[in-house]
Tab-separated table of C-alpha atoms in Angstrom:
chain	number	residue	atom	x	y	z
A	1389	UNK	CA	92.092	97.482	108.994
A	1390	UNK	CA	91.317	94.111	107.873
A	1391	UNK	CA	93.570	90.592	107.814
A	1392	UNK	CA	91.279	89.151	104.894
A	1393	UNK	CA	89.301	90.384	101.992
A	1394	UNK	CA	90.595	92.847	101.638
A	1395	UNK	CA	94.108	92.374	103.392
A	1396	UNK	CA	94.930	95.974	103.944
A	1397	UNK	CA	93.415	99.505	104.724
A	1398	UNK	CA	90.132	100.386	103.545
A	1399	UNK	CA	88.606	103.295	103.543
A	1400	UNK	CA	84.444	102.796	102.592
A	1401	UNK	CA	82.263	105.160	102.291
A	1402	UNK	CA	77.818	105.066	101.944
A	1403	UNK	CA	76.626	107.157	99.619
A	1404	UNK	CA	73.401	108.016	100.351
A	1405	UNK	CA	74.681	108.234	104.352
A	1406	UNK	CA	72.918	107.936	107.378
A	1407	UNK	CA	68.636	107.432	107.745
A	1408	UNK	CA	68.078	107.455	111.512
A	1409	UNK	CA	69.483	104.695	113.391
A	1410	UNK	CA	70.886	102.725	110.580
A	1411	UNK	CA	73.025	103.198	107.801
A	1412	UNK	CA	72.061	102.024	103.927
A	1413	UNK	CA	72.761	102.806	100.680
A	1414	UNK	CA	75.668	102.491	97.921
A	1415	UNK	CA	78.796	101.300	99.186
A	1416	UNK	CA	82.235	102.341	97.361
A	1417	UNK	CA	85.484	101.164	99.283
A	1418	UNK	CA	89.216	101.508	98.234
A	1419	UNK	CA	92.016	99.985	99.308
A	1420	UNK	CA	94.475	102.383	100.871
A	1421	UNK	CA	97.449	99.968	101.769
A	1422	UNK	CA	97.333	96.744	100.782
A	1423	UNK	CA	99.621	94.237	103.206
A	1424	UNK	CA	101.308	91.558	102.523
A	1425	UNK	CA	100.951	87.694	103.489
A	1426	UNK	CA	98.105	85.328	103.093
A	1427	UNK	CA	94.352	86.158	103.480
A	1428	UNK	CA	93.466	85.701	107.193
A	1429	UNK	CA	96.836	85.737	108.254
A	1430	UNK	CA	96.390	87.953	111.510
A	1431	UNK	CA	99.662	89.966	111.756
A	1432	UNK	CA	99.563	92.849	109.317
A	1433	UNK	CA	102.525	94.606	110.818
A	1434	UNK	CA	100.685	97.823	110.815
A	1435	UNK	CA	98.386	100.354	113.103
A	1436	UNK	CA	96.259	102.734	111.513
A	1437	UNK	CA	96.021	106.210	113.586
A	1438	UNK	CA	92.889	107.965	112.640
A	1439	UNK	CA	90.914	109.470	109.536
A	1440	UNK	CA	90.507	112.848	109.201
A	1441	UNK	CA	89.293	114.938	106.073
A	1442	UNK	CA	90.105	118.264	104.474
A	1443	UNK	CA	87.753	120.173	101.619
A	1444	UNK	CA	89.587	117.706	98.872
A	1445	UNK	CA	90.985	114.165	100.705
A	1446	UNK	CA	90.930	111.748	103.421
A	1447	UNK	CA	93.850	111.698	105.118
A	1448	UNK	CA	94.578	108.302	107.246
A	1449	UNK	CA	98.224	108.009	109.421
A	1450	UNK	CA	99.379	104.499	109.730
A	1451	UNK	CA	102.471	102.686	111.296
A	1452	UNK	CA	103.476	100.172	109.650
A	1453	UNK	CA	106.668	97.657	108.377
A	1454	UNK	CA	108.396	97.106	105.285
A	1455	UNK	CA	106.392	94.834	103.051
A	1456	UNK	CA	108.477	92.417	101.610
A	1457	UNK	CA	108.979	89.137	101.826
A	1458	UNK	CA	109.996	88.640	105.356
A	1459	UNK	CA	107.224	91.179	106.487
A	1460	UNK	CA	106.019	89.160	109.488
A	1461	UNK	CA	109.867	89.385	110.677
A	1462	UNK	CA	110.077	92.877	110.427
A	1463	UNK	CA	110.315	94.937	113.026
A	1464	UNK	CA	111.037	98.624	112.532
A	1465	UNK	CA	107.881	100.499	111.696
A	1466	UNK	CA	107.263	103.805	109.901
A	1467	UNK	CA	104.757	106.419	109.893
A	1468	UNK	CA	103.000	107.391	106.309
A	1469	UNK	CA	100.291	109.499	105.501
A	1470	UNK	CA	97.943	107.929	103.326
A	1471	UNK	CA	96.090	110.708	101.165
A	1472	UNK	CA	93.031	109.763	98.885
A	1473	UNK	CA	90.927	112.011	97.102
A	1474	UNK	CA	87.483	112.504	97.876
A	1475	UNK	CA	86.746	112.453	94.204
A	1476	UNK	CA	88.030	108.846	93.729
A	1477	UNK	CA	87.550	105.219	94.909
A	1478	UNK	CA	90.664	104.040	92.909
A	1479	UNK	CA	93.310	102.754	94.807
A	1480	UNK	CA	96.047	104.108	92.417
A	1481	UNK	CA	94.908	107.628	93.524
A	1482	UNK	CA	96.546	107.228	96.703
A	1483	UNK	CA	99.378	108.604	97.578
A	1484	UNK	CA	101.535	107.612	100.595
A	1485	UNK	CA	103.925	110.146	101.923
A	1486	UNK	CA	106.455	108.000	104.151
A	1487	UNK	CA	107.040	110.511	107.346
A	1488	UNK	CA	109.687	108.680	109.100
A	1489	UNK	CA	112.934	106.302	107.450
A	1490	UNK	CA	113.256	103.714	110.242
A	1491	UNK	CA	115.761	101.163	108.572
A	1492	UNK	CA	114.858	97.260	109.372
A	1493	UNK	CA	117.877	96.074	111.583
A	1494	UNK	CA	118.129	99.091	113.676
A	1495	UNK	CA	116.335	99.731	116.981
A	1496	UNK	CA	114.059	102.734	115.982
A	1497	UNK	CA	110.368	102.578	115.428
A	1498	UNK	CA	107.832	104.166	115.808
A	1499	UNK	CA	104.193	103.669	117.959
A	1500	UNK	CA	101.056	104.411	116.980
A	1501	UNK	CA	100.606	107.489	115.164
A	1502	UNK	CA	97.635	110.002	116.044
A	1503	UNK	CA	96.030	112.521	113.498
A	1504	UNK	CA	94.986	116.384	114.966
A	1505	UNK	CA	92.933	118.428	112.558
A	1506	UNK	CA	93.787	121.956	113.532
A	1507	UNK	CA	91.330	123.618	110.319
A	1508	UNK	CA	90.736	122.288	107.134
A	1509	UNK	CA	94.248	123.032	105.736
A	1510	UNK	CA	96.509	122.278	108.386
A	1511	UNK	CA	96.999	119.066	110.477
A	1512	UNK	CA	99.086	118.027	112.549
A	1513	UNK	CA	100.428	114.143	112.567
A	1514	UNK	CA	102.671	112.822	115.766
A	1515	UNK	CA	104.072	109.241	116.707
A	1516	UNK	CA	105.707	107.841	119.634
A	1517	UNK	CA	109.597	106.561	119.119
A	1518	UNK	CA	109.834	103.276	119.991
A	1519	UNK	CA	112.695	101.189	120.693
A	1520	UNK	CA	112.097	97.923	119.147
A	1521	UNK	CA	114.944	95.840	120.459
A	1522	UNK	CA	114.244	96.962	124.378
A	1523	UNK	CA	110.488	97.033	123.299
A	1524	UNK	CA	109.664	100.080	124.995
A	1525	UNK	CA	108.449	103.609	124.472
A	1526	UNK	CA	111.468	106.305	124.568
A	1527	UNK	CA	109.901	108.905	126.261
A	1528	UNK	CA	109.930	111.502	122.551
A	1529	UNK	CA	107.678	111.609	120.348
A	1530	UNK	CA	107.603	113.287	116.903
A	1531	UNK	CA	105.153	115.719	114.872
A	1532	UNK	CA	105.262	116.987	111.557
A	1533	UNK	CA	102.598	119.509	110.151
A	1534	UNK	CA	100.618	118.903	106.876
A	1535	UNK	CA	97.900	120.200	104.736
A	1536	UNK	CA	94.774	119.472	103.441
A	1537	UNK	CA	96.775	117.369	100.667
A	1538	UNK	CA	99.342	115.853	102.932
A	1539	UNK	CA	102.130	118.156	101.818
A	1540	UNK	CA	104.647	119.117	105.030
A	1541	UNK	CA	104.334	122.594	106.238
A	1542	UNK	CA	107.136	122.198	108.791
A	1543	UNK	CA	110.149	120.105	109.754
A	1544	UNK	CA	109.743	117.048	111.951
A	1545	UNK	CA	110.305	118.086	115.317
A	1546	UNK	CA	111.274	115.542	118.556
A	1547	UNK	CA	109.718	116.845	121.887
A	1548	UNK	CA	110.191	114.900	124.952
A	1549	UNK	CA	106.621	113.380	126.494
A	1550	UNK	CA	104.540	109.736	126.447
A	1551	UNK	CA	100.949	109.303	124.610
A	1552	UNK	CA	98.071	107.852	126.247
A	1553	UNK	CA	95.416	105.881	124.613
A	1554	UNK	CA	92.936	108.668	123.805
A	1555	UNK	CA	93.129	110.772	120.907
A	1556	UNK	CA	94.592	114.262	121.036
A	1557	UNK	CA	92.535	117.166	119.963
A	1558	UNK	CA	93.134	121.267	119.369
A	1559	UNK	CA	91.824	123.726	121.037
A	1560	UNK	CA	92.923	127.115	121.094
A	1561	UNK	CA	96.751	127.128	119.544
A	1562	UNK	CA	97.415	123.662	121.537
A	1563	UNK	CA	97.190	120.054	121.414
A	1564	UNK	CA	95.640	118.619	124.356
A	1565	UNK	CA	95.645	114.597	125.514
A	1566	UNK	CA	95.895	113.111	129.371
């Protein structure tokens, strides 16, 4: 998540991986999400929520605002999966599937998202509402479950509850986090 060369999501990878203590090699990077404003410009207006991978793709949840012109103004964020082949370190191979339809000028947002891999075809993706004119939490969050390829296996459901910092994780039919 970078302000400045690039100004957006990147998701880099090392080829030839890890040698003991350090880590060398090719390095291919794309650029998942690409903000707006000038380079170094330190609000991006968006939160990424993890990286997870399935047998084909990364898949990387991020909250983020409407990228226009009056980005840095914008307040009501939305959750998208980004989704980029393993295969590919072309930016016009990902695909963003927009989760959540919060409409600048209204109060709903959304928090930071968090990513659960269940297996390697099912995941589970959950935000926080968030009330941006009160600026504070709601007490609901929302999950939706995906696949492997970031298509929805289920409806968006609203369950009542608060996130903490840490990252959730599955274990045994449940999603655990304190």
């Amino acid at each position: 998540h970078g302000d400045a060369y690039p100004r957006g999501i990147v998701l880099g990878t090392y080829l030839s991986g890890a040698a003991g203590a350090s880590v060398s090699g090719d390095y291919q990077s794309v650029n998942l999400l690409a903000f707006s404003g000038k380079s170094g410009e330190n609000y991006t207006g968006a939160a990424v929520g993890g990286l997870e991978a399935s047998s084909e793709n990364y898949l990387v949840p991020v909250a983020h605002v409407t990228y226009d012109e009056n980005f840095s103004q914008n307040k009501a964020r939305n959750v998208s999966l980004l989704v980029q082949p393993k295969s590919s370190r072309n930016s016009g191979d990902t695909v963003k599937k927009v989760l959540t339809d919060n409409k600048e000028g209204s109060a709903d947002s959304v928090g930071n998202p968090y990513l659960v891999k269940v297996n390697d075809g099912c995941f589970v993706v959950m935000w926080e509402k968030y009330n941006s004119e009160d600026e504070k939490f709601t007490g609901q969050f929302q999950a939706v479950v995906v696949d492997g390829a970031g298509v929805l296996l289920s409806e968006k459901v609203t369950l009542d509850g608060n996130f903490s910092d840490c990252k959730p994780i599955y274990k045994d039919g449940t999603i655990y986090w304190y």
